[in-house]
Coordinates of C-alpha atoms (C1' of nucleotides) in Angstrom, one line a residue:
Chain A
M1 CA 23.6 4.8 -14.8
I2 CA 22.9 1.1 -14.9
T3 CA 19.3 0.1 -14.4
L4 CA 18.0 -2.4 -11.8
S5 CA 17.2 -5.0 -14.4
E6 CA 20.5 -4.7 -16.1
F7 CA 22.1 -5.1 -12.7
K8 CA 20.1 -8.2 -12.0
N9 CA 21.3 -9.8 -15.2
L10 CA 24.8 -8.8 -14.5
V11 CA 25.1 -10.3 -11.0
S12 CA 22.8 -13.3 -11.6
L13 CA 22.2 -14.1 -8.0
S14 CA 19.4 -16.5 -8.0
K15 CA 17.8 -17.7 -4.7
R16 CA 18.8 -21.2 -5.7
D17 CA 22.4 -20.3 -6.0
I18 CA 22.5 -18.7 -2.6
C19 CA 20.9 -21.7 -1.0
R20 CA 23.3 -24.0 -2.7
E21 CA 26.2 -22.0 -1.4
I22 CA 24.8 -22.1 2.1
Y23 CA 24.3 -25.9 1.8
V24 CA 28.0 -26.3 0.7
E25 CA 29.2 -24.2 3.6
N26 CA 27.1 -26.1 6.2
A27 CA 27.1 -29.6 4.7
E28 CA 28.2 -31.2 8.0
K29 CA 25.4 -29.7 10.0
I30 CA 22.6 -30.5 7.6
K31 CA 21.4 -34.1 8.0
V32 CA 19.7 -34.4 4.6
K33 CA 22.1 -35.3 1.8
K34 CA 20.3 -35.0 -1.5
E35 CA 21.4 -31.6 -2.8
D36 CA 18.3 -30.8 -4.9
R37 CA 16.1 -31.5 -1.9
V38 CA 18.2 -29.5 0.5
V39 CA 18.3 -26.5 -1.8
K40 CA 14.6 -26.6 -2.4
N41 CA 13.8 -26.9 1.3
L42 CA 16.3 -24.3 2.4
A43 CA 14.8 -21.8 0.0
K44 CA 11.4 -22.5 1.7
I45 CA 12.8 -22.2 5.2
F46 CA 14.7 -18.9 4.5
D47 CA 11.8 -17.3 2.7
A48 CA 9.5 -18.1 5.6
T49 CA 12.0 -17.0 8.2
L50 CA 12.6 -13.7 6.5
A51 CA 8.9 -13.1 5.9
I52 CA 7.9 -13.9 9.5
S53 CA 10.9 -12.3 11.3
N54 CA 10.7 -9.1 9.3
K55 CA 7.1 -8.6 10.5
K56 CA 7.5 -9.4 14.2
G57 CA 11.1 -10.2 14.9
F58 CA 13.2 -13.4 14.8
H59 CA 12.8 -14.0 18.5
A60 CA 9.0 -13.7 18.3
M61 CA 8.9 -16.3 15.4
S62 CA 8.3 -19.7 17.0
L63 CA 9.4 -22.8 15.2
R64 CA 5.8 -23.7 15.0
N65 CA 5.2 -20.5 13.0
L66 CA 8.2 -21.4 10.8
S67 CA 7.0 -25.0 10.4
E68 CA 3.7 -23.7 9.1
G69 CA 5.2 -21.0 6.9
A70 CA 7.8 -23.3 5.3
G71 CA 5.4 -26.3 4.9
L72 CA 7.7 -28.6 6.8
S73 CA 7.1 -30.3 10.2
M74 CA 9.1 -29.2 13.2
G75 CA 10.9 -32.5 13.1
A76 CA 11.9 -31.9 9.5
L77 CA 13.2 -28.4 10.2
Y78 CA 15.8 -29.9 12.6
S79 CA 17.2 -31.8 9.7
Y80 CA 18.3 -28.5 8.2
F81 CA 19.8 -26.7 11.3
T82 CA 20.7 -27.7 14.8
G83 CA 18.8 -24.9 16.4
K84 CA 17.3 -21.5 16.0
D85 CA 20.5 -19.7 16.7
E86 CA 22.2 -21.5 13.9
L87 CA 19.4 -20.6 11.5
L88 CA 20.0 -17.0 12.3
A89 CA 23.7 -17.3 11.8
M90 CA 23.4 -19.0 8.5
I91 CA 21.1 -16.3 7.1
Q92 CA 23.2 -13.5 8.4
E93 CA 26.5 -14.8 7.2
Q94 CA 25.4 -15.5 3.7
G95 CA 23.9 -12.0 3.4
R96 CA 27.2 -10.5 4.5
R97 CA 29.3 -12.5 2.1
L98 CA 27.1 -11.7 -0.8
T99 CA 27.1 -8.0 -0.1
T100 CA 30.9 -7.7 0.2
R101 CA 31.5 -9.8 -2.9
I102 CA 29.2 -7.9 -5.2
L103 CA 30.2 -4.5 -3.8
V104 CA 33.9 -5.1 -4.3
E105 CA 33.4 -6.6 -7.8
Q106 CA 31.4 -3.7 -9.0
V107 CA 33.8 -1.1 -7.5
E108 CA 36.8 -2.8 -9.1
A109 CA 35.1 -3.0 -12.5
A110 CA 34.6 0.8 -12.6
P111 CA 37.4 2.8 -14.4
G112 CA 38.0 6.0 -12.4
L113 CA 37.5 7.0 -8.8
R114 CA 34.4 9.1 -9.4
E115 CA 33.0 6.1 -11.3
K116 CA 34.0 3.8 -8.4
L117 CA 32.2 5.9 -5.9
R118 CA 29.1 5.9 -8.0
A119 CA 29.4 2.2 -8.8
G120 CA 29.7 1.4 -5.0
I121 CA 26.6 3.5 -4.2
V122 CA 24.5 2.0 -7.0
A123 CA 25.7 -1.6 -6.3
H124 CA 24.7 -1.3 -2.6
I125 CA 21.3 0.2 -3.3
Y126 CA 20.4 -2.2 -6.1
L127 CA 21.6 -5.2 -4.1
S128 CA 19.6 -4.2 -1.1
E129 CA 16.6 -3.7 -3.4
V130 CA 16.9 -7.2 -4.9
M131 CA 17.5 -8.8 -1.5
Q132 CA 15.5 -6.3 0.7
P133 CA 14.1 -8.9 3.2
W134 CA 17.6 -10.3 3.7
F135 CA 19.2 -6.8 4.3
Y136 CA 16.4 -5.8 6.6
F137 CA 16.8 -9.0 8.6
S138 CA 20.5 -8.6 8.9
F139 CA 20.1 -5.1 10.2
M140 CA 17.3 -5.7 12.7
E141 CA 18.5 -9.0 14.1
A142 CA 22.2 -8.3 14.5
R143 CA 21.9 -7.9 18.2
N144 CA 20.6 -11.4 18.6
L145 CA 23.9 -12.9 17.4
D146 CA 26.3 -14.6 19.8
K147 CA 29.6 -13.0 20.5
K148 CA 31.5 -14.6 17.7
Q149 CA 28.9 -13.9 15.1
M150 CA 28.5 -10.4 16.4
K151 CA 32.2 -9.8 15.9
A152 CA 31.9 -10.9 12.3
A153 CA 28.9 -8.7 11.7
I154 CA 30.8 -5.6 13.0
E155 CA 33.8 -6.4 10.9
S156 CA 31.6 -6.7 7.8
E157 CA 30.0 -3.3 8.6
I158 CA 33.4 -1.7 8.9
L159 CA 34.7 -3.4 5.8
T160 CA 31.9 -2.1 3.7
E161 CA 32.5 1.4 5.0
Q162 CA 36.2 1.1 4.3
V163 CA 35.5 0.4 0.6
F164 CA 34.1 3.9 0.4
A165 CA 36.7 5.5 2.7
D166 CA 39.4 4.1 0.5
I167 CA 37.9 5.4 -2.7
L168 CA 37.6 8.9 -1.0
R169 CA 41.2 8.8 0.2
S170 CA 42.5 7.8 -3.2
G171 CA 40.4 10.5 -4.8
R172 CA 41.7 13.1 -2.5
E173 CA 45.3 12.3 -3.4
E174 CA 44.4 12.6 -7.1
G175 CA 42.6 15.9 -6.5
I176 CA 39.3 14.5 -7.6
F177 CA 37.6 14.7 -4.2
E178 CA 37.7 17.4 -1.5
V179 CA 37.2 15.4 1.7
A180 CA 38.5 16.4 5.1
D181 CA 37.4 13.3 6.9
P182 CA 37.1 10.2 4.7
D183 CA 36.0 7.8 7.5
M184 CA 33.2 10.1 8.7
T185 CA 32.1 10.8 5.1
A186 CA 32.0 7.0 4.4
A187 CA 30.0 6.5 7.5
L188 CA 27.3 8.9 6.4
I189 CA 27.3 7.5 2.9
K190 CA 26.6 4.1 4.4
A191 CA 23.8 5.6 6.5
N192 CA 22.1 6.8 3.3
L193 CA 22.5 3.4 1.7
Q194 CA 20.9 1.7 4.7
E195 CA 18.0 4.1 4.6
W196 CA 16.8 2.5 1.4
Y197 CA 16.1 -0.9 2.8
V198 CA 15.4 0.1 6.4
K199 CA 12.7 2.6 5.4
R200 CA 11.6 0.8 2.3
W201 CA 7.9 1.2 3.2
K202 CA 8.3 5.0 3.0
Y203 CA 9.7 5.1 -0.5
R204 CA 7.3 2.6 -1.7
S205 CA 4.3 4.6 -0.5
R206 CA 5.8 7.7 -2.1
G207 CA 6.4 5.9 -5.4
V208 CA 10.1 6.6 -5.4
A209 CA 11.9 4.2 -7.8
V210 CA 15.2 2.6 -6.9
E211 CA 17.0 4.3 -9.8
D212 CA 15.7 7.7 -8.6
Y213 CA 16.9 7.0 -5.1
A214 CA 20.4 6.0 -6.3
R215 CA 20.6 9.1 -8.5
F216 CA 19.6 11.3 -5.6
V217 CA 22.2 9.8 -3.2
I218 CA 24.9 10.2 -5.8
G219 CA 24.0 13.9 -6.2
W220 CA 23.9 14.3 -2.5
V221 CA 27.2 12.7 -1.9
E222 CA 29.0 14.4 -4.8
A223 CA 27.7 17.9 -3.7
F224 CA 29.8 17.3 -0.6
V225 CA 32.9 15.6 -2.0
C226 CA 33.1 17.3 -5.4
P227 CA 31.8 20.8 -4.6
G228 CA 31.3 23.1 -7.6
R229 CA 31.9 20.2 -10.1
P230 CA 28.5 18.7 -10.8
L231 CA 28.5 16.0 -13.4
A232 CA 25.3 14.6 -15.0
I233 CA 24.3 11.1 -13.9
E234 CA 23.2 9.4 -17.1
Chain B
M1 CA 26.8 26.3 17.8
I2 CA 25.2 25.4 21.1
T3 CA 27.0 22.8 23.1
L4 CA 25.5 19.6 24.5
S5 CA 25.6 20.8 28.1
E6 CA 24.1 24.2 27.2
F7 CA 21.3 22.2 25.5
K8 CA 20.7 20.1 28.5
N9 CA 20.2 23.2 30.7
L10 CA 18.0 24.8 28.1
V11 CA 15.5 21.9 27.7
S12 CA 15.7 20.6 31.3
L13 CA 14.2 17.2 30.6
S14 CA 14.8 15.3 33.8
K15 CA 13.9 11.6 33.9
R16 CA 11.6 12.4 36.8
D17 CA 9.6 14.9 34.7
I18 CA 9.2 12.4 31.9
C19 CA 8.0 9.8 34.3
R20 CA 5.6 12.2 36.0
E21 CA 4.1 13.1 32.6
I22 CA 3.6 9.4 31.8
Y23 CA 2.0 8.9 35.1
V24 CA -0.5 11.7 34.5
E25 CA -1.3 10.4 31.0
N26 CA -1.9 6.8 32.3
A27 CA -3.3 7.5 35.8
E28 CA -6.4 5.3 35.2
K29 CA -4.3 2.3 34.3
I30 CA -1.8 2.5 37.1
K31 CA -3.1 1.0 40.3
V32 CA -0.7 2.7 42.7
K33 CA -1.8 6.2 43.6
K34 CA 0.9 8.0 45.6
E35 CA 2.6 10.1 42.9
D36 CA 6.1 10.1 44.4
R37 CA 6.2 6.4 44.6
V38 CA 4.8 5.9 41.1
V39 CA 7.4 8.3 39.6
K40 CA 10.2 6.6 41.4
N41 CA 9.1 3.1 40.4
L42 CA 8.3 4.0 36.8
A43 CA 11.8 5.4 36.5
K44 CA 13.2 2.1 37.7
I45 CA 10.9 0.1 35.3
F46 CA 11.7 2.2 32.3
D47 CA 15.4 2.2 32.9
A48 CA 15.5 -1.6 33.2
T49 CA 13.2 -2.1 30.2
L50 CA 15.4 0.1 28.0
A51 CA 18.6 -1.5 29.3
I52 CA 17.5 -5.1 28.8
S53 CA 15.5 -4.5 25.5
N54 CA 18.3 -2.6 23.8
K55 CA 20.6 -5.5 24.4
K56 CA 18.4 -8.4 23.3
G57 CA 15.1 -7.0 22.1
F58 CA 11.8 -6.2 23.9
H59 CA 10.2 -9.5 23.0
A60 CA 13.2 -11.4 24.4
M61 CA 13.0 -9.6 27.7
S62 CA 10.9 -11.7 30.1
L63 CA 9.0 -10.1 32.9
R64 CA 11.2 -12.1 35.2
N65 CA 14.2 -10.3 33.7
L66 CA 12.4 -7.0 34.2
S67 CA 11.4 -7.8 37.7
E68 CA 15.0 -8.5 38.6
G69 CA 16.3 -5.5 36.7
A70 CA 13.8 -3.1 38.2
G71 CA 14.0 -4.5 41.7
L72 CA 10.3 -5.1 41.9
S73 CA 8.4 -8.4 42.1
M74 CA 6.4 -9.6 39.1
G75 CA 3.2 -8.9 41.1
A76 CA 4.3 -5.4 41.8
L77 CA 5.1 -4.7 38.1
Y78 CA 1.5 -5.4 37.2
S79 CA 0.4 -2.5 39.4
Y80 CA 2.2 -0.1 36.9
F81 CA 0.9 -1.5 33.6
T82 CA -1.7 -4.0 32.5
G83 CA 0.6 -6.0 30.3
K84 CA 3.8 -6.1 28.3
D85 CA 2.2 -4.4 25.3
E86 CA 1.1 -1.5 27.3
L87 CA 4.6 -1.0 28.7
L88 CA 5.9 -0.8 25.2
A89 CA 3.3 1.7 24.1
M90 CA 3.9 3.9 27.1
I91 CA 7.6 4.2 26.4
Q92 CA 7.2 4.7 22.7
E93 CA 4.5 7.4 23.0
Q94 CA 6.4 9.4 25.5
G95 CA 9.6 9.4 23.4
R96 CA 7.7 10.6 20.4
R97 CA 5.9 13.4 22.2
L98 CA 9.1 14.6 23.7
T99 CA 11.0 14.6 20.3
T100 CA 8.3 16.5 18.5
R101 CA 8.0 19.1 21.2
I102 CA 11.7 19.9 21.6
L103 CA 12.3 19.8 17.9
V104 CA 9.5 22.3 17.1
E105 CA 10.4 24.5 20.0
Q106 CA 14.1 24.8 19.0
V107 CA 13.2 25.4 15.3
E108 CA 10.7 28.1 16.1
A109 CA 13.2 29.9 18.4
A110 CA 15.8 30.2 15.6
P111 CA 15.7 33.5 13.7
G112 CA 16.3 32.8 10.0
L113 CA 15.8 29.7 7.8
R114 CA 19.4 28.7 7.6
E115 CA 19.5 29.0 11.4
K116 CA 16.2 27.0 11.6
L117 CA 17.7 24.2 9.5
R118 CA 20.8 24.1 11.7
A119 CA 18.7 24.3 14.9
G120 CA 16.6 21.4 13.9
I121 CA 19.6 19.2 13.1
V122 CA 21.4 20.1 16.3
A123 CA 18.2 19.7 18.4
H124 CA 17.5 16.2 17.0
I125 CA 21.1 15.0 17.4
Y126 CA 21.5 16.4 21.0
L127 CA 18.1 15.0 22.0
S128 CA 18.9 11.6 20.7
E129 CA 22.2 11.8 22.6
V130 CA 20.7 12.7 25.9
M131 CA 18.0 10.0 25.5
Q132 CA 19.9 7.5 23.4
P133 CA 18.4 4.4 24.9
W134 CA 14.9 5.8 24.4
F135 CA 15.5 6.6 20.8
Y136 CA 17.2 3.3 20.0
F137 CA 14.3 1.5 21.6
S138 CA 11.7 3.4 19.6
F139 CA 13.5 2.7 16.4
M140 CA 14.1 -1.0 17.0
E141 CA 10.8 -2.0 18.6
A142 CA 8.4 0.0 16.3
R143 CA 7.3 -3.2 14.5
N144 CA 6.1 -4.7 17.7
L145 CA 3.4 -2.1 18.1
D146 CA -0.3 -2.9 17.5
K147 CA -2.1 -1.3 14.6
K148 CA -3.2 1.8 16.3
Q149 CA 0.2 2.5 17.9
M150 CA 2.0 1.8 14.6
K151 CA -0.1 4.4 12.9
A152 CA 0.9 7.0 15.5
A153 CA 4.6 6.0 15.1
I154 CA 4.5 6.4 11.3
E155 CA 2.7 9.8 11.6
S156 CA 5.4 11.0 14.0
E157 CA 8.1 9.9 11.7
I158 CA 6.5 11.8 8.8
L159 CA 5.9 14.8 11.0
T160 CA 9.5 15.1 12.0
E161 CA 10.5 14.9 8.4
Q162 CA 8.0 17.6 7.4
V163 CA 9.5 20.0 9.9
F164 CA 12.7 19.8 7.8
A165 CA 10.8 19.7 4.4
D166 CA 8.9 22.9 5.4
I167 CA 12.1 24.8 6.3
L168 CA 13.6 23.8 2.9
R169 CA 10.5 24.8 1.0
S170 CA 10.4 28.2 2.7
G171 CA 14.1 28.7 2.1
R172 CA 13.7 27.9 -1.5
E173 CA 11.0 30.6 -1.9
E174 CA 13.3 33.1 -0.3
G175 CA 16.3 32.1 -2.4
I176 CA 18.3 30.8 0.5
F177 CA 18.3 27.1 -0.5
E178 CA 18.6 25.4 -3.8
V179 CA 16.6 22.3 -3.4
A180 CA 14.9 20.4 -6.2
D181 CA 13.1 17.8 -4.0
P182 CA 12.4 19.0 -0.4
D183 CA 10.7 15.8 0.7
M184 CA 13.5 13.6 -0.5
T185 CA 16.1 15.9 1.0
A186 CA 14.3 15.9 4.3
A187 CA 14.2 12.1 4.2
L188 CA 18.0 11.9 3.8
I189 CA 18.6 14.5 6.5
K190 CA 16.5 12.3 8.8
A191 CA 18.5 9.2 7.9
N192 CA 21.7 11.1 9.0
L193 CA 20.1 12.1 12.3
Q194 CA 19.0 8.5 13.0
E195 CA 22.5 7.3 12.3
W196 CA 23.8 9.0 15.4
Y197 CA 21.7 6.9 17.8
V198 CA 21.3 3.7 15.8
K199 CA 25.1 3.3 15.4
R200 CA 26.1 5.0 18.6
W201 CA 28.6 2.2 19.4
K202 CA 30.6 3.1 16.2
Y203 CA 31.1 6.7 17.0
R204 CA 31.8 6.0 20.6
S205 CA 34.6 3.6 19.7
R206 CA 36.0 6.2 17.3
G207 CA 35.9 8.9 19.8
V208 CA 33.6 11.1 17.8
A209 CA 32.0 13.8 20.0
V210 CA 28.3 14.7 19.6
E211 CA 29.2 18.3 18.7
D212 CA 31.6 17.1 16.0
Y213 CA 28.9 14.9 14.5
A214 CA 26.3 17.7 14.5
R215 CA 28.8 20.0 12.8
F216 CA 29.6 17.4 10.2
V217 CA 26.0 16.8 9.3
I218 CA 25.3 20.5 9.0
G219 CA 28.3 20.9 6.7
W220 CA 27.1 17.9 4.7
V221 CA 23.5 19.1 4.3
E222 CA 24.5 22.6 3.5
A223 CA 26.9 21.5 0.8
F224 CA 23.8 20.1 -0.9
V225 CA 21.2 22.8 -0.2
C226 CA 23.5 25.9 -0.2
P227 CA 26.0 25.0 -2.9
G228 CA 28.9 27.5 -3.2
R229 CA 27.9 29.4 0.0
P230 CA 29.7 27.8 2.9
L231 CA 29.2 29.5 6.2
A232 CA 31.3 28.8 9.3
I233 CA 29.6 26.8 12.0
E234 CA 30.7 28.4 15.2
Chain C
dG1 C1' 1.7 -1.6 47.8
dT2 C1' 4.3 -5.5 47.5
dC3 C1' 5.3 -10.1 48.0
dT4 C1' 5.2 -15.4 47.1
dA5 C1' 3.0 -19.1 45.0
dT6 C1' 1.0 -20.9 41.3
dA7 C1' -2.0 -21.5 37.0
dC8 C1' -1.9 -22.1 32.3
dA9 C1' 0.1 -21.3 27.6
dT10 C1' 3.7 -21.7 24.6
dA11 C1' 8.5 -22.1 23.7
dG12 C1' 12.6 -25.1 21.8
dA13 C1' 14.0 -29.6 21.1
dT14 C1' 14.0 -34.7 20.5
dA15 C1' 12.5 -39.8 20.1
dG16 C1' 10.7 -43.1 17.5
dA17 C1' 7.1 -44.5 14.0
dC18 C1' 6.5 -44.5 9.2
Chain D
dG1 C1' 13.5 -37.8 5.0
dT2 C1' 9.5 -36.5 7.3
dC3 C1' 6.0 -37.0 10.5
dT4 C1' 3.5 -37.1 15.1
dA5 C1' 3.8 -37.2 19.9
dT6 C1' 5.8 -35.6 23.8
dC7 C1' 9.5 -33.8 27.2
dT8 C1' 11.1 -29.9 29.8
dA9 C1' 11.9 -25.1 30.4
dT10 C1' 10.2 -20.7 30.3
dG11 C1' 6.8 -17.3 29.2
dT12 C1' 2.7 -14.1 30.9
dA13 C1' -0.5 -13.2 34.2
dT14 C1' -3.1 -13.5 38.6
dA15 C1' -4.8 -14.7 43.4
dG16 C1' -4.3 -14.1 47.9
dA17 C1' -1.2 -13.5 52.1
dC18 C1' 1.2 -9.8 54.4

DNA sequence: GTCTATACATAGATAGAC
DNA sequence: GTCTATCTATGTATAGAC
């Protein structure tokens, strides 16, 4: 199984790259025009937003809190977004896009279906480890989205799940998996992936490494979908 | 397997009983003294709090919102709690106590260890179905608790998990379960129980009944802890 | 016990100086 | 580009009439 640090090298998602992507997507809404400056300040704004929101909630974070945390005045903040709601949407959308992209990439790169299942599980857990604050934020603040953004969030949730459901269905056809209800199975797999970043504090306090967790989930899932055919997880 | 309506009759947790219990626990803080009136109004206050908070978050719920939702003036609200934080703590604590009590009761009543495991799973899922708004609220608003309340919430989370871990450990000694890591296994079982109330919208839209979900989780867990020994879930 | 009226703090957002 | 100062709305909480 790939290790976390190998994964990091492989996907090379630097904070700068993510902020640059967000800048490009939202160029018309951002008043500041020098890319270097925008990227640098967006990174500070997002870091502070995630840090404060994940402690007490996005709604409870005032823009004065954010101003202090990001080291920018309130006036300056409004050069990077038109309002608090937009800041929320920017962070959420970027997180979703990144997840889907990396997950699909990693699954496609794997040779067989059992490998694809494993690759999907590992990719999701590692990604949520590297970007834990981002994942936690998306999860906890989804209900504060407006109608349109909410729809996008739900679609993304379903899409991720379908990646796993599709693998299971194909595997069933090929006789690799025994799975009566691929959608339900995919839903529970997803629940076990979310557990890693939602309850991160618990595993940290118990000293559970991310590789161990991934291995455990793979064993857990395969006991259900490949009964009687255990296969070592290297 | 017990059905939801049988479960409801068995545990007989009426909203009135819960509110009465809360009243008794918090009698010194509640200014109104006629029990009937207190119970009636607490029910309205909690219903409104859960309904509003579960849509947009407890912090985003203003006391003006709550006043309108509960049909009481803002002045009257303050006869039932000393501040918003206390309202939060009251709801959280009561939910925790109820969960622990019913879960332990149901597990103790089951004859063997495999039955205990199943009883625990079913009890938790059914309980979270009957009290879905309460469970969702506890889950989402835990981070808004003060230090002391937070400690209690974490202890409760761990305790629930240990109920399952203990069953698994005992079952391993008796040769009923094959489980290398009871704590980790219990943690993942709990994640699958939480899924039911955290993502209730998903299963509702797919028409998944609570009995089907419980059956699925039992099958899923037993595939891991009783490999090669499936047993019908009646 | 419950209401209305109100005090006082803090929220998001913007204008205009630098 | 960024800052300070300030506007207006909304928040929690309470006092005192009924």
